[in-house]
Coordinates of C-alpha atoms in Angstrom, one line a residue:
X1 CA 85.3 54.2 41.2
X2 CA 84.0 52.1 38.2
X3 CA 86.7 49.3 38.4
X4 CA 88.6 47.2 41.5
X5 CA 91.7 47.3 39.7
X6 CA 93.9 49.7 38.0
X7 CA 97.4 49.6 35.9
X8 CA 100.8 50.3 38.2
X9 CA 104.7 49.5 37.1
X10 CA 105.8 46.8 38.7
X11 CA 109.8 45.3 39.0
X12 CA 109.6 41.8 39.2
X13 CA 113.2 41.3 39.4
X14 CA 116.6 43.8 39.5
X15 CA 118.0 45.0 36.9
X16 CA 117.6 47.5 33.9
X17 CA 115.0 49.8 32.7
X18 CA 113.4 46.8 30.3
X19 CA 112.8 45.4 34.1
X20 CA 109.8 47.4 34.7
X21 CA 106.0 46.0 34.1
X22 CA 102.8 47.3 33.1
X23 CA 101.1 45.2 35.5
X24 CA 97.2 45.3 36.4
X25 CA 96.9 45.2 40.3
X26 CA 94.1 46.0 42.8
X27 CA 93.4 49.5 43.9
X28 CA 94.7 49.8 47.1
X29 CA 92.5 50.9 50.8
X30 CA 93.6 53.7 52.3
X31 CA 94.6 52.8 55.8
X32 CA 94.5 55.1 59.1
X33 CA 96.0 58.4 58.8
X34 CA 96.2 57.7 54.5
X35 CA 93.8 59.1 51.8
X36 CA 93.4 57.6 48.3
X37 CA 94.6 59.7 45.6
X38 CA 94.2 59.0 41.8
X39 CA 97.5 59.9 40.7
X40 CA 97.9 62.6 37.5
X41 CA 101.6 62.7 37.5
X42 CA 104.5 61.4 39.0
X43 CA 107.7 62.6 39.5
X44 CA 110.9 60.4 38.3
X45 CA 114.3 60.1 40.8
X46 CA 117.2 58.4 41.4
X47 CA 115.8 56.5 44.5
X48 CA 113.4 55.3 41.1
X49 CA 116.3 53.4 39.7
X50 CA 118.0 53.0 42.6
X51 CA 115.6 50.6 43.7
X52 CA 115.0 49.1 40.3
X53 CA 118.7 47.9 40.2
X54 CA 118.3 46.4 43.9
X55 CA 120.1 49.6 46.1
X56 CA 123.3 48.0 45.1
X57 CA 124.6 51.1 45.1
X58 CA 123.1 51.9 49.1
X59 CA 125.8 49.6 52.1
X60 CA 123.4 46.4 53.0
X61 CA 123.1 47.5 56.6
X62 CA 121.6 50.3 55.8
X63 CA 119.3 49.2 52.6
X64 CA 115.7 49.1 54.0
X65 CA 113.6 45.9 53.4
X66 CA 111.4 45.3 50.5
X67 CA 110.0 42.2 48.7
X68 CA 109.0 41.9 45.1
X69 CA 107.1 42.1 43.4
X70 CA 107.3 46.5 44.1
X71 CA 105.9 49.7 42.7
X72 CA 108.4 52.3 42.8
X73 CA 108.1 55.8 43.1
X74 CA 107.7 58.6 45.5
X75 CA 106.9 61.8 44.0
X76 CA 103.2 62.4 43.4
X77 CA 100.1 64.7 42.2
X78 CA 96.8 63.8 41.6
X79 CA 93.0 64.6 43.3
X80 CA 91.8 63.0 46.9
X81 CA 89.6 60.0 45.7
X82 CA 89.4 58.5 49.5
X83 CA 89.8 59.5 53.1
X84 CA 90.2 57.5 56.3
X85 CA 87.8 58.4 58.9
X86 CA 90.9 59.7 61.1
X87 CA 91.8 62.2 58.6
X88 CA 91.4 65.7 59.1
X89 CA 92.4 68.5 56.6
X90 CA 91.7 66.7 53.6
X91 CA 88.7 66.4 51.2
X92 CA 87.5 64.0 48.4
X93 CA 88.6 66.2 45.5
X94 CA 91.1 68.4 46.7
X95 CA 94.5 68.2 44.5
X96 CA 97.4 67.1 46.1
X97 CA 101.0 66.7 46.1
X98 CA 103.3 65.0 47.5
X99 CA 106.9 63.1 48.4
X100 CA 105.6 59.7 50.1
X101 CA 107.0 57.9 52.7
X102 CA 110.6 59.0 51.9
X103 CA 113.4 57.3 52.9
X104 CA 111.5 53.9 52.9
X105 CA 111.4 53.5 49.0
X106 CA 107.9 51.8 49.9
X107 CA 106.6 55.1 48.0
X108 CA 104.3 52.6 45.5
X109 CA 103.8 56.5 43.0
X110 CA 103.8 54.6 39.4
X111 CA 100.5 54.0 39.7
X112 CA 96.8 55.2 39.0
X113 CA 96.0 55.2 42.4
X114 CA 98.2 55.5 45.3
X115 CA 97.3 55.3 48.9
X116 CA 99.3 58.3 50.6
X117 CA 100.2 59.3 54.4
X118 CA 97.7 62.6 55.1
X119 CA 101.3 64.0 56.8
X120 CA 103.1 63.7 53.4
X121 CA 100.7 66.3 51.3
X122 CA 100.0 69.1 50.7
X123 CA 97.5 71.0 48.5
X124 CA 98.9 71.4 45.1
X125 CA 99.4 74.7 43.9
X126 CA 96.7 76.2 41.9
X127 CA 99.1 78.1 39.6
X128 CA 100.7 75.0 38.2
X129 CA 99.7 71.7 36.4
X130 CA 100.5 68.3 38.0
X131 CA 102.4 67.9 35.7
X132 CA 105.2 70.4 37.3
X133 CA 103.3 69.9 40.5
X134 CA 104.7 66.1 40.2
X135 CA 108.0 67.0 39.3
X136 CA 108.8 68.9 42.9
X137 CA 108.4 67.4 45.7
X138 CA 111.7 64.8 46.3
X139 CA 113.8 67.6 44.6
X140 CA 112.8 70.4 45.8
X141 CA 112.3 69.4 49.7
X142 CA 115.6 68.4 49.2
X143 CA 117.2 71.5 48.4
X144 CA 114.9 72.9 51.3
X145 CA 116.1 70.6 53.8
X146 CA 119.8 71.4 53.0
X147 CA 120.0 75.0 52.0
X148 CA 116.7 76.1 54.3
X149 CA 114.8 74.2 57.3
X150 CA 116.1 70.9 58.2
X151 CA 112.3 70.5 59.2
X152 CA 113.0 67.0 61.7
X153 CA 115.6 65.4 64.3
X154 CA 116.1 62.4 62.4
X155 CA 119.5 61.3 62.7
X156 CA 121.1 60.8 58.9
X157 CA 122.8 58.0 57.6
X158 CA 126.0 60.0 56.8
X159 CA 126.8 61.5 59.5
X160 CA 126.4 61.2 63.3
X161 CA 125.9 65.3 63.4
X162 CA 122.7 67.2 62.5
X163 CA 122.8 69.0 59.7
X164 CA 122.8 72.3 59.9
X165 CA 122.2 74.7 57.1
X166 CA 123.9 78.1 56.7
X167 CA 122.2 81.4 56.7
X168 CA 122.0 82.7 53.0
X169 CA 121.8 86.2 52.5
X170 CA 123.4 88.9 50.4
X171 CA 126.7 88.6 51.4
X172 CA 127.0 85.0 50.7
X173 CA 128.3 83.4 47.5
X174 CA 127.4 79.8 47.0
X175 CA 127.9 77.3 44.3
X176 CA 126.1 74.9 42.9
X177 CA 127.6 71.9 41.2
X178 CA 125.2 69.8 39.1
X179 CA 122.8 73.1 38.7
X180 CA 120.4 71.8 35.7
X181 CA 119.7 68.8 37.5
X182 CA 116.3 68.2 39.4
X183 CA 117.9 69.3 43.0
X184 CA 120.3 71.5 41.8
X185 CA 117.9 74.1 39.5
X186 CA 115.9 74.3 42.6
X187 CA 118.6 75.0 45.3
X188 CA 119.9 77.7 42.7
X189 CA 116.3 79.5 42.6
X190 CA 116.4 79.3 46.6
X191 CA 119.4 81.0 47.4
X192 CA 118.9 83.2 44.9
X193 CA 115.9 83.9 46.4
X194 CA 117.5 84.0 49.9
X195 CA 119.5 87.0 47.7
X196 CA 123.1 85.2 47.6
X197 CA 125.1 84.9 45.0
X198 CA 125.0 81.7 43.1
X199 CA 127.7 80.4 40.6
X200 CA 126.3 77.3 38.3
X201 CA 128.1 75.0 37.5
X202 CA 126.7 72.3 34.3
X203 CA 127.4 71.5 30.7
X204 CA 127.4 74.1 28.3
X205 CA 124.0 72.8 26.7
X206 CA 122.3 74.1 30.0
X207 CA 123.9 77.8 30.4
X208 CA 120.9 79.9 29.0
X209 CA 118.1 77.5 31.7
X210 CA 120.9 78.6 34.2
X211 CA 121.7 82.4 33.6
X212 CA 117.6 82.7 33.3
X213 CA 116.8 80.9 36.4
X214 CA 119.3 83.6 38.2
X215 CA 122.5 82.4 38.2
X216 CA 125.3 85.4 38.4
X217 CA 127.9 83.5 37.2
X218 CA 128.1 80.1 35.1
X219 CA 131.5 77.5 34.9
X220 CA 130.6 74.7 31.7
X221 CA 132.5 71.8 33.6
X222 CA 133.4 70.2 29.9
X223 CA 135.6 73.1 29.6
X224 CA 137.2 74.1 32.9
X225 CA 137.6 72.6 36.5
X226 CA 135.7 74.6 38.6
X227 CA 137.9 74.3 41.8
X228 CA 140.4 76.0 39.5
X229 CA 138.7 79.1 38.5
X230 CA 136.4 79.5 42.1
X231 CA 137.9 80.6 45.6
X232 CA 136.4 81.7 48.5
X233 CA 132.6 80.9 48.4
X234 CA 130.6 80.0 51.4
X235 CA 128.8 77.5 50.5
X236 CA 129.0 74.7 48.1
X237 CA 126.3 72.7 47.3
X238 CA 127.3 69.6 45.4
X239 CA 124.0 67.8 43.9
X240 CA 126.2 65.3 41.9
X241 CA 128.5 64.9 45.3
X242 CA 130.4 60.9 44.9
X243 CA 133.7 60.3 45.0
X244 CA 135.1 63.9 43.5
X245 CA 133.0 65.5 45.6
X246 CA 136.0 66.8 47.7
X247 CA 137.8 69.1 44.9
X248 CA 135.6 71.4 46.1
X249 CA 136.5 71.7 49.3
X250 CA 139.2 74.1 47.9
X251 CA 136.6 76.7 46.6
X252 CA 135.5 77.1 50.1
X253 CA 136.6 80.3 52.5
X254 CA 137.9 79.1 55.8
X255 CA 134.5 78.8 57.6
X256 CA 132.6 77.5 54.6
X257 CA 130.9 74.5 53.9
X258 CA 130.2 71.6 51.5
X259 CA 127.0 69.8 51.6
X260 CA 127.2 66.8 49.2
X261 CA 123.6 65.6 48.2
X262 CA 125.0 62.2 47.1
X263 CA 128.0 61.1 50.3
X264 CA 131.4 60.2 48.7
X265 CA 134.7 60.4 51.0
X266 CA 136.1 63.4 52.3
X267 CA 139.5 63.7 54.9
X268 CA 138.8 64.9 58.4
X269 CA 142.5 66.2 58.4
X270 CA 142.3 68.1 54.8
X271 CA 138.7 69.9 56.3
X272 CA 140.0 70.4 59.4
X273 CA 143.1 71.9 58.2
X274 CA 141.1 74.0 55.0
X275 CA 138.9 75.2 58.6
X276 CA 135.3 74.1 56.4
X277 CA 132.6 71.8 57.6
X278 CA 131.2 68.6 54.9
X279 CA 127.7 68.4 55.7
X280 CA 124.6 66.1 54.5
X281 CA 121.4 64.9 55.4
X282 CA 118.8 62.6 53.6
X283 CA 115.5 63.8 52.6
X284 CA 112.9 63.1 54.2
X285 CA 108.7 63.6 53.9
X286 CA 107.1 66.8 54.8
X287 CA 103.6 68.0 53.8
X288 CA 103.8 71.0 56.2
X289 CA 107.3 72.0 54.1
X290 CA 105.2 71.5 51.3
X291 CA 102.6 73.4 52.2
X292 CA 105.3 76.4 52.5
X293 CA 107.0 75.7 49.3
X294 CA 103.6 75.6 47.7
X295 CA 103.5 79.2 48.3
X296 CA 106.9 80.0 46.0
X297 CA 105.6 77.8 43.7
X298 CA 102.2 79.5 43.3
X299 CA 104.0 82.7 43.6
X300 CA 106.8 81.7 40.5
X301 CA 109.3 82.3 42.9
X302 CA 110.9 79.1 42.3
X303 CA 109.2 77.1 38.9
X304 CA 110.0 73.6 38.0
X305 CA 111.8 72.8 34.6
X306 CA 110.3 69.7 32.9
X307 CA 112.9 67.9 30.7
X308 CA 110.4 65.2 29.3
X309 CA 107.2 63.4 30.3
X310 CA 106.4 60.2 29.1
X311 CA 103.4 58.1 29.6
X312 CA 102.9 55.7 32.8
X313 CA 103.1 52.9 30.4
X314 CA 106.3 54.0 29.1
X315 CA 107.7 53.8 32.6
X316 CA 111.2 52.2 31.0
X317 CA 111.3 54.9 28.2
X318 CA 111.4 57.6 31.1
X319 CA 114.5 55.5 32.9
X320 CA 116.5 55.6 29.6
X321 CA 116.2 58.7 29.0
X322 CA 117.4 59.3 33.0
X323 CA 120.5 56.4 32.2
X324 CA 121.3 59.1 29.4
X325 CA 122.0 62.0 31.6
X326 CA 122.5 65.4 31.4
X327 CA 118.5 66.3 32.3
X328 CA 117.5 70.1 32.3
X329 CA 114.7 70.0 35.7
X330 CA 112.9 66.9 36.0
X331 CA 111.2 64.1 34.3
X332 CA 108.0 63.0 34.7
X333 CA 105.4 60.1 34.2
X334 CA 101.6 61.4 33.5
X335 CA 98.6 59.1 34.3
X336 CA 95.6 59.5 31.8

């Protein structure tokens, strides 16, 4: 390592994209159970700009601490530089990738170098760049962890229940509401792959990505209201989920179920009544998951869709074009 320090983003204070800082910093020491990895790519999400605007949006008993001046970012691929003496498993040079200490938003990805829990990689796929590599792990766990293998016993912030996920199969119909987006164009390729039937639901602008990444049928929401047109599918899985969340509880068979990536309010009385479940949980970090999805990504099983990289300077650039909405996979910082 030629130099002590290196270049990170740093927020200084709350507020907007033009927030975010090009700051020199130290490299940081990996401690116990942590390697050292010299990032290549970083993956941009919501809990990005979440915590740039202060988790206003998150209730303040549940916000978890932080002080500024912070590095955000979670989502992460790059090559070992460093290992801890206690690490097994892991060797200087190895790539890696990685969702980092998710749900603490203490993550510290925008960065050159990152020091990264051992237990939250996994080797990166050798059929994909970082690039993509980068642009998976958040989203993709998270459609795991819903649609697949909760993968923990962590209790979520949500709900007092464990979520459960349903068994996808052929005779299953799901939808997926907010398809194009980073969760939602991976929980359409895994129930697809699971062999269900997936209805898509997006802006017109995204129906060729859609119908090409599997999906049997596709609603453009500009045009028509999908709880009007669908009835009777098993599954919904709502990755824009908020307030309106719940007009899709009428899409559901008796015995289906809604599992809103993003909580809003739903009725006991109307789901109890409608004879469906409402079901969330929050992603969490898991290398060993990783590892498995690794495989379907090597495989181009499931791919990642890249809307737009932009360079680690250009940090605020990259949040702009997230503020602007409508993103086809993911966006994603790259590191020189």
């Amino acid at each position: 390592m030629p130099t002590h320090t290196m270049r990170a983003i740093r927020l200084h204070e709350h507020g907007g994209p033009e927030v975010l800082r090009y700051d020199e910093v130290p490299i940081p020491e990996p401690g116990p159970g942590e390697v050292l990895v010299r990032v290549r790519a970083v993956g941009v999400n919501p809990p990005d700009w979440y915590l740039r605007d202060g988790l206003s949006n998150i209730p303040p008993e549940t916000r978890p601490k932080f002080d500024l001046p912070v590095t955000p970012g979670t989502d992460v691929s790059g090559v070992v530089e460093a290992v801890a003496t206690d690490v097994e498993g892991f060797a200087v040079g190895d790539e890696v990738f990685g969702l980092l200490r998710f749900p603490s938003f203490d993550g510290r990805a925008y960065a050159e170098y990152v020091a990264a829990p051992a237990s939250d990689l996994a080797r990166k796929p050798a059929g994909i760049d970082h690039v993509h590599a980068a642009g998976a792990p958040m989203a993709l766990l998270t459609a795991w962890q819903f649609l697949i293998e909760l993968g923990h016993d962590h209790p979520s912030p949500f709900q007092a229940a464990r979520h459960r996920p349903v068994t996808l199969d052929a005779d299953t119909t799901v939808l997926v509401n907010g398809a194009a987006g980073g969760v939602g164009h991976f929980a359409l390729q895994l129930a697809k792959w699971k062999g269900a039937r997936v209805i898509a639901v997006a802006s017109g602008a995204h129906e060729s990505f859609l119908r090409e990444l599997g999906a049997d049928e596709f609603i453009d929401y500009t045009k028509s209201r999908p709880e009007e047109l669908v009835h009777d599918v098993d599954l919904v899985l709502d990755a824009v989920g908020g307030r309106e969340s719940s007009r899709f509880l009428r899409t559901l068979k008796r015995g289906g179920a809604l599992f809103p990536v993003f909580f809003g309010e739903y009725d006991d009385e109307e789901t109890a009544k409608l004879g469906v479940a409402v079901s969330g949980t929050q992603v969490r970090s898991n290398g060993a998951q990783l590892a498995e999805l690794g495989r379907l990504l090597d495989a181009g099983t499931v791919r990642v869709a890249i809307d737009s990289t932009f360079p680690l300077a250009d940090a605020q650039a990259a949040h702009e074009r997230a503020a602007r909405g409508h993103i086809q996979g993911k966006i994603v910082l790259t590191v020189a």
